[in-house]
XYZ file of C-alpha atoms in Angstrom:
500
model
C 0.000 0.000 0.000
C 1.332 3.463 -0.885
C 2.183 5.979 1.803
C -0.844 8.114 0.868
C -4.084 6.156 0.557
C -6.962 7.275 -1.654
C -10.213 6.651 0.218
C -12.824 4.821 -1.882
C -16.584 5.035 -1.649
C -18.467 1.817 -0.921
C -21.632 1.708 -3.008
C -23.794 -1.257 -3.910
C -21.281 -3.675 -2.430
C -18.341 -2.345 -4.477
C -15.339 -0.259 -3.429
C -15.085 2.578 -5.935
C -12.248 5.049 -6.346
C -13.470 8.579 -6.936
C -11.845 10.797 -9.542
C -12.272 14.314 -10.876
C -13.284 15.801 -7.509
C -11.305 17.868 -4.978
C -9.723 15.988 -2.077
C -8.814 16.853 1.484
C -5.771 15.484 3.322
C -5.949 12.999 6.174
C -3.054 13.530 8.604
C -1.240 11.525 11.190
C -1.524 14.196 13.921
C 1.494 12.798 15.752
C 3.834 13.546 12.851
C 1.934 16.002 10.681
C 2.381 13.784 7.615
C -0.392 13.223 5.087
C -1.409 9.546 5.144
C -4.519 9.601 2.924
C -6.702 11.739 0.703
C -10.474 11.837 1.147
C -12.578 12.818 -1.888
C -15.132 15.579 -1.561
C -17.974 13.812 -3.325
C -20.824 15.475 -5.173
C -24.602 15.130 -5.147
C -24.239 12.626 -7.998
C -22.198 10.289 -5.796
C -24.781 10.662 -3.037
C -27.593 9.838 -5.425
C -25.752 6.687 -6.537
C -25.419 5.576 -2.904
C -29.055 6.357 -2.067
C -30.269 4.445 -5.110
C -28.180 1.432 -4.102
C -29.529 1.569 -0.537
C -33.109 1.994 -1.743
C -32.765 -0.980 -4.100
C -31.428 -3.159 -1.272
C -34.098 -2.147 1.231
C -37.019 -4.439 0.258
C -34.910 -7.588 0.459
C -33.211 -6.556 3.699
C -36.541 -5.629 5.313
C -37.894 -9.094 4.516
C -34.796 -10.768 5.983
C -35.889 -12.195 9.369
C -34.463 -10.301 12.361
C -32.777 -13.497 13.539
C -30.829 -13.708 10.275
C -29.891 -10.036 10.472
C -28.680 -10.685 14.019
C -26.539 -13.603 12.886
C -24.680 -11.333 10.475
C -24.082 -8.912 13.338
C -22.815 -11.759 15.520
C -20.263 -12.630 12.823
C -19.400 -8.930 12.562
C -18.838 -8.789 16.314
C -16.479 -11.758 16.134
C -14.490 -10.146 13.303
C -14.245 -6.892 15.265
C -12.827 -8.803 18.208
C -10.311 -10.607 15.974
C -9.206 -7.292 14.423
C -9.334 -5.298 17.653
C -5.674 -4.205 17.854
C -5.476 -3.486 14.129
C -8.443 -1.137 14.462
C -6.911 0.437 17.570
C -3.697 1.294 15.740
C -5.528 2.620 12.696
C -7.638 4.785 14.997
C -4.572 6.146 16.768
C -2.706 6.798 13.514
C -5.405 8.970 11.948
C -6.791 10.599 15.091
C -3.882 10.903 17.528
C -5.493 9.234 20.559
C -3.252 7.196 22.798
C -3.522 3.454 22.298
C -5.388 3.154 25.594
C -7.921 5.752 24.436
C -8.298 4.054 21.061
C -8.985 0.754 22.795
C -11.803 2.489 24.636
C -13.097 3.921 21.342
C -13.199 0.496 19.672
C -14.565 -1.250 22.773
C -17.490 1.144 23.133
C -18.328 0.651 19.463
C -18.166 -3.107 19.910
C -20.642 -2.849 22.778
C -23.149 -1.210 20.418
C -22.825 -4.170 18.066
C -23.427 -6.502 21.033
C -26.568 -4.523 21.865
C -27.810 -4.694 18.265
C -27.334 -8.480 18.237
C -30.339 -8.668 20.584
C -32.652 -7.150 17.982
C -35.245 -9.994 17.894
C -36.165 -9.131 21.488
C -35.802 -5.382 20.999
C -38.258 -5.340 18.074
C -41.012 -7.205 19.891
C -44.355 -5.430 19.961
C -47.286 -5.584 22.356
C -50.751 -7.084 22.129
C -54.022 -7.090 24.017
C -57.039 -9.220 23.237
C -60.617 -8.026 23.664
C -59.886 -4.309 23.649
C -63.538 -4.393 22.670
C -65.714 -7.503 22.381
C -64.111 -9.813 19.849
C -61.491 -7.219 18.834
C -57.754 -7.636 19.448
C -55.014 -5.008 19.152
C -51.295 -5.428 18.486
C -48.269 -3.275 17.727
C -45.248 -4.074 15.576
C -42.135 -2.088 14.656
C -41.127 -1.731 11.020
C -38.027 -0.087 9.484
C -38.031 3.366 7.920
C -36.018 2.767 4.741
C -32.766 4.499 3.777
C -31.036 6.049 6.815
C -27.923 8.242 6.985
C -25.129 8.727 9.528
C -22.894 11.816 9.489
C -20.076 11.367 11.988
C -17.359 13.549 13.587
C -13.595 13.164 13.788
C -13.225 12.589 17.513
C -14.388 8.940 17.733
C -13.621 7.314 14.369
C -14.829 3.853 15.435
C -17.401 4.364 18.191
C -19.710 7.021 16.772
C -20.429 5.299 13.421
C -21.143 2.154 15.442
C -23.617 4.144 17.540
C -25.663 4.390 14.372
C -25.614 1.707 11.721
C -25.599 -1.568 13.719
C -28.969 -0.675 15.257
C -30.293 0.797 11.995
C -29.356 -2.346 10.064
C -30.631 -4.675 12.780
C -34.006 -2.949 12.555
C -34.167 -3.662 8.805
C -33.079 -0.308 7.374
C -30.374 0.265 4.797
C -27.717 2.851 5.531
C -25.308 5.448 4.122
C -22.344 6.478 6.258
C -20.653 9.831 5.670
C -17.587 9.634 7.953
C -15.560 12.676 8.884
C -13.222 13.530 6.058
C -10.511 13.993 8.713
C -10.653 10.334 9.875
C -12.122 8.045 7.186
C -9.672 5.136 7.459
C -11.011 3.406 10.580
C -14.575 3.628 9.262
C -13.472 1.946 6.026
C -11.729 -0.891 7.880
C -14.770 -1.537 10.054
C -17.106 -1.670 7.044
C -14.704 -4.095 5.336
C -15.292 -6.413 8.295
C -19.059 -6.024 8.007
C -18.806 -6.888 4.326
C -16.784 -9.976 5.267
C -19.498 -10.943 7.771
C -21.892 -11.423 4.856
C -23.896 -8.201 4.688
C -25.814 -8.147 1.368
C -24.752 -5.654 -1.281
C -26.181 -2.160 -0.976
C -27.379 -2.550 2.610
C -24.521 -0.341 3.888
C -22.775 2.289 1.783
C -20.004 4.849 2.396
C -19.725 8.259 0.733
C -16.970 10.730 1.607
C -17.334 14.478 1.401
C -17.990 17.880 2.858
C -20.834 20.407 2.715
C -22.130 19.475 -0.753
C -22.276 15.805 0.180
C -24.063 16.526 3.471
C -26.628 18.828 1.874
C -27.400 16.219 -0.782
C -28.045 13.638 1.930
C -30.231 16.037 3.925
C -32.458 16.844 0.962
C -32.645 13.570 -0.979
C -36.242 12.399 -1.360
C -35.427 8.751 -0.607
C -33.592 9.401 2.675
C -35.882 8.817 5.641
C -33.715 9.501 8.720
C -30.493 11.319 9.664
C -28.170 10.678 12.621
C -25.511 13.294 13.358
C -22.810 14.046 15.910
C -20.780 17.272 15.791
C -20.695 20.884 16.926
C -23.867 22.668 18.030
C -24.068 25.145 15.090
C -23.823 22.276 12.608
C -26.155 20.069 14.671
C -28.796 22.800 14.578
C -28.344 23.157 10.807
C -28.624 19.388 10.286
C -31.798 19.245 12.359
C -33.475 22.240 10.749
C -32.573 21.263 7.196
C -33.370 17.595 7.648
C -36.747 18.106 9.307
C -37.654 20.795 6.767
C -37.155 18.130 4.114
C -39.307 15.587 5.919
C -36.579 13.513 7.594
C -36.554 12.081 11.072
C -33.441 13.583 12.744
C -31.361 12.937 15.862
C -28.618 15.552 16.012
C -26.042 15.656 18.817
C -24.206 18.948 19.327
C -21.428 20.303 21.501
C -21.241 20.895 25.223
C -19.702 22.750 28.118
C -19.707 20.125 30.856
C -19.303 21.220 34.488
C -17.573 19.277 37.245
C -18.310 20.474 40.786
C -15.572 19.879 43.354
C -17.006 20.059 46.865
C -14.954 20.828 49.999
C -15.412 17.258 51.242
C -14.326 15.621 47.961
C -11.676 12.915 48.140
C -8.681 14.794 46.731
C -6.827 12.022 44.903
C -9.889 10.416 43.334
C -11.379 13.788 42.405
C -8.196 15.000 40.746
C -7.862 11.737 38.855
C -11.451 12.046 37.640
C -11.127 15.682 36.549
C -7.808 15.132 34.761
C -9.270 12.224 32.795
C -12.430 14.188 32.002
C -10.637 17.364 30.930
C -7.570 16.006 29.147
C -8.546 12.529 27.966
C -8.488 12.339 24.157
C -6.789 15.777 24.308
C -10.129 17.260 25.354
C -11.650 16.482 21.950
C -14.938 14.978 23.048
C -18.419 16.295 23.681
C -18.380 14.776 27.168
C -15.116 16.468 28.168
C -15.230 17.948 31.664
C -14.049 21.333 30.484
C -15.108 23.432 33.494
C -14.171 22.648 37.087
C -16.201 24.569 39.674
C -14.321 24.588 42.971
C -16.758 25.173 45.813
C -15.690 26.934 48.997
C -12.533 25.526 50.575
C -11.989 23.095 47.668
C -9.992 25.934 46.147
C -7.361 25.225 48.825
C -7.713 21.459 49.241
C -8.276 20.180 45.687
C -7.183 22.873 43.226
C -3.425 22.899 43.945
C -3.209 19.140 43.456
C -5.260 19.416 40.281
C -2.917 22.032 38.794
C 0.140 19.942 39.701
C -1.406 16.903 38.013
C -2.062 18.880 34.829
C 1.514 20.150 34.766
C 2.810 16.570 34.970
C 0.902 15.367 31.892
C 3.373 14.244 29.246
C 2.368 15.025 25.667
C 3.869 13.233 22.693
C 3.374 11.064 19.592
C 0.956 8.188 20.075
C 1.947 6.111 17.043
C 4.964 4.580 18.820
C 6.278 3.413 22.171
C 6.617 4.540 24.855
C 3.134 5.998 24.980
C 2.616 9.546 26.311
C -0.110 10.596 28.729
C -1.788 12.692 26.034
C -1.553 12.853 22.261
C -1.915 15.656 19.711
C -5.067 17.439 18.581
C -6.527 16.657 15.192
C -5.000 19.380 12.956
C -2.583 22.273 13.086
C -5.473 24.694 12.472
C -7.398 23.285 15.413
C -4.366 23.573 17.680
C -4.003 27.233 16.695
C -7.692 27.878 17.368
C -7.436 26.369 20.862
C -4.350 28.494 21.600
C -6.183 31.612 20.409
C -9.086 30.892 22.758
C -6.656 30.515 25.665
C -5.111 33.861 24.779
C -8.578 35.434 24.647
C -9.227 34.099 28.149
C -6.020 35.667 29.433
C -6.868 39.026 27.861
C -10.312 38.895 29.488
C -8.821 38.343 32.948
C -8.327 34.599 33.450
C -5.049 33.474 34.991
C -2.939 30.681 33.558
C -2.209 28.070 36.214
C -0.777 25.561 33.713
C 0.263 26.613 30.213
C 0.502 24.005 27.461
C 0.661 26.336 24.483
C 4.413 26.099 24.096
C 4.541 22.297 24.152
C 7.403 21.023 22.000
C 8.080 17.376 21.189
C 11.597 16.789 19.937
C 10.762 13.297 18.652
C 7.928 14.643 16.475
C 8.554 18.326 15.704
C 5.750 18.544 13.123
C 3.023 16.996 15.255
C -0.048 18.967 16.311
C 0.734 19.136 20.014
C -0.649 21.277 22.788
C -0.052 20.547 26.455
C -2.590 20.446 29.249
C -3.701 23.973 30.118
C -5.551 25.235 33.201
C -7.201 28.674 33.279
C -8.088 29.854 36.784
C -10.524 32.595 37.852
C -12.633 32.199 34.723
C -15.779 34.337 34.850
C -19.141 33.508 33.246
C -18.978 36.248 30.608
C -15.581 35.260 29.215
C -15.237 33.740 25.763
C -13.647 30.567 27.158
C -16.581 30.156 29.543
C -19.137 30.277 26.725
C -17.511 28.532 23.749
C -16.759 24.845 23.426
C -12.954 24.799 23.204
C -12.659 21.103 22.250
C -9.040 20.892 23.323
C -6.873 20.184 26.387
C -8.025 23.248 28.329
C -9.681 23.232 31.752
C -11.516 26.304 33.004
C -11.595 26.778 36.768
C -14.450 28.787 38.251
C -14.943 29.484 41.965
C -18.232 29.458 43.859
C -19.007 29.813 47.547
C -21.618 27.087 47.899
C -23.474 24.291 46.132
C -26.516 26.421 45.260
C -24.384 28.991 43.454
C -22.453 26.275 41.620
C -25.632 24.584 40.397
C -27.108 27.902 39.286
C -23.900 28.670 37.385
C -23.965 25.338 35.551
C -27.676 25.658 34.774
C -27.129 28.967 33.001
C -25.163 27.165 30.288
C -27.116 26.756 27.043
C -25.687 23.249 26.657
C -26.799 20.123 28.479
C -24.773 16.986 27.796
C -23.262 16.098 31.157
C -22.340 17.370 34.600
C -20.582 15.736 37.542
C -20.043 16.300 41.243
C -17.258 14.991 43.468
C -18.354 14.788 47.077
C -18.645 12.465 50.063
C -22.066 13.898 50.936
C -25.119 11.940 49.854
C -27.264 15.019 50.497
C -25.155 17.187 48.155
C -25.102 14.444 45.513
C -28.866 14.038 45.606
C -29.448 17.782 45.442
C -27.126 18.020 42.466
C -28.723 15.095 40.637
C -32.192 16.512 41.204
C -31.538 20.123 40.188
C -28.858 20.020 37.485
C -30.194 20.696 33.976
C -28.443 18.162 31.766
C -29.094 14.706 30.400
C -26.189 12.704 31.882
C -25.130 13.098 35.511
C -22.005 11.813 37.248
C -21.603 11.347 40.984
C -17.888 10.862 41.654
C -17.657 9.961 37.941
C -15.838 12.454 35.730
C -17.243 11.376 32.355
C -20.839 10.148 32.813
C -21.214 8.980 29.197
C -23.900 6.303 29.104
C -23.269 2.738 27.958
C -24.776 1.131 24.865
C -27.924 -0.063 26.662
C -28.887 3.468 27.756
C -29.500 6.574 25.619
C -26.718 9.090 25.005
C -28.934 11.672 26.553
C -28.012 15.277 25.722
C -30.384 18.131 26.603
C -30.853 21.741 25.521
C -28.478 22.894 22.760
C -26.471 19.690 23.050
C -29.217 17.747 21.259
C -31.800 18.469 18.588
C -34.509 15.878 18.108
C -36.830 13.630 20.087
C -35.180 10.197 20.255
C -31.556 9.814 21.309
C -28.865 7.443 20.089
C -28.144 4.126 21.816
C -30.427 1.909 23.851
C -34.152 1.467 23.306
C -34.488 5.041 22.033
C -32.111 4.133 19.210
C -34.382 1.240 18.220
C -37.399 3.541 18.378
C -35.641 6.125 16.203
C -34.883 3.624 13.436
C -38.393 2.109 13.386
C -41.982 3.209 13.061
C -44.817 1.746 15.078
C -47.785 0.092 13.392
C -50.997 -0.667 15.335
C -53.406 -3.329 14.052
C -56.982 -3.835 15.229
C -58.520 -7.168 14.184
C -61.891 -8.879 14.418
C -62.886 -12.225 12.881
C -66.456 -13.263 12.061
C -68.016 -16.686 11.885
C -68.711 -17.777 8.321
C -71.671 -15.873 7.019
C -72.001 -13.734 10.136
C -71.047 -10.502 8.454
C -73.690 -10.540 5.697
C -76.792 -10.878 7.917
C -77.771 -7.225 7.612
C -78.278 -7.260 3.859
C -79.970 -10.627 3.386
C -83.419 -10.610 1.952
C -85.994 -11.368 4.650
C -87.428 -14.889 4.462
C -90.904 -15.135 2.949
């Protein structure tokens, strides 16, 4: 294989190289080198993929759920066999550490495990004699052609949030992976093809804005799943629903972690560091704002700053592994640094500065060290915008009520956590905090495959979330049947001629 890979589309069961369109580079963030080129496909390529998916839908719908599940079981086994290969591909194109990539692949694998239970998940309900001699039942049927538009930060997991459940429910699917990280998505779909998925049931199209708009407006697309930033999530939702699609659209976040005076220092610091700097802060569940309450500013904060300063940044595509890898692109690194500088100009104080991080072993990598901004105020730019990098804001509040009120003023609503030894404080926090996923002494309260990924407010646009039973509900429509059966001849009594 050449050093720079050209990413093919997968349409109608065939891998197709795309020519005569612009391309965008795929980097190894640890070195800065270009390792692939992703084509920016047109509406014509999208139409080809939709037609292939639409043609495959009737046959796939009629395939019994047990048979669809068996294909997913084989897919699961192939994912397990290829686990480390996928991990290293993920790390190479994204920059996660190998440990983080293992988590990425494992969480995706868990979604496949969940989808393997589809015969039970699709079961309807029934009740006899809802009226005399009349029975009622419900069944779930697939929608048709569904679409997934995925971000760069979880190349394996997020696509697997979407299409295993969609396919298990009997839909066909088109995946538009992030043009920044298409390689892992391709490898995973190769395994699904090997598992015996019929041609056209799953398709891949690469691209940017033109490709996305074509998917959002195509007449034969029935549903859209999206994960990305809030401005784009809002656009996806508004455009998709305007064109008659069912949409679940996950946006960005500003997740708060409250550190109470009675918090266990070591465990709290470990939880915050993982939440803020894991995956270089590039995740929508990143704990990007630590609210130190009362005396926690003296007991917890100094240890937290020291821990951030000790984080070793470096290339993740080799051994030994660093504590934290690079961010996704040079442009993104510069944007994060500019936001830090804006925070300083607006009055925040740098407690740990990672902007000048240099890695001698990889001088062209996209590195930024762990950064802590103290005394951040609610009106500052860094307090309002999702930074999506290894930056932790520290805000100070006098008591729990003020801390909860501060967090609830955020327009986002993915997750929030509290570190405390007080059951009363934990219950109060859980009850009053306005977000969809809550952690109690858990820094990243991202739900597992069996529960919904449950963003609120401007972190989610739609009605049914990804994962769990809501994911099954999103990819199906409910049909209710009322039935009554007559004895032979019973139904024609009213029009018979009277006997003479």
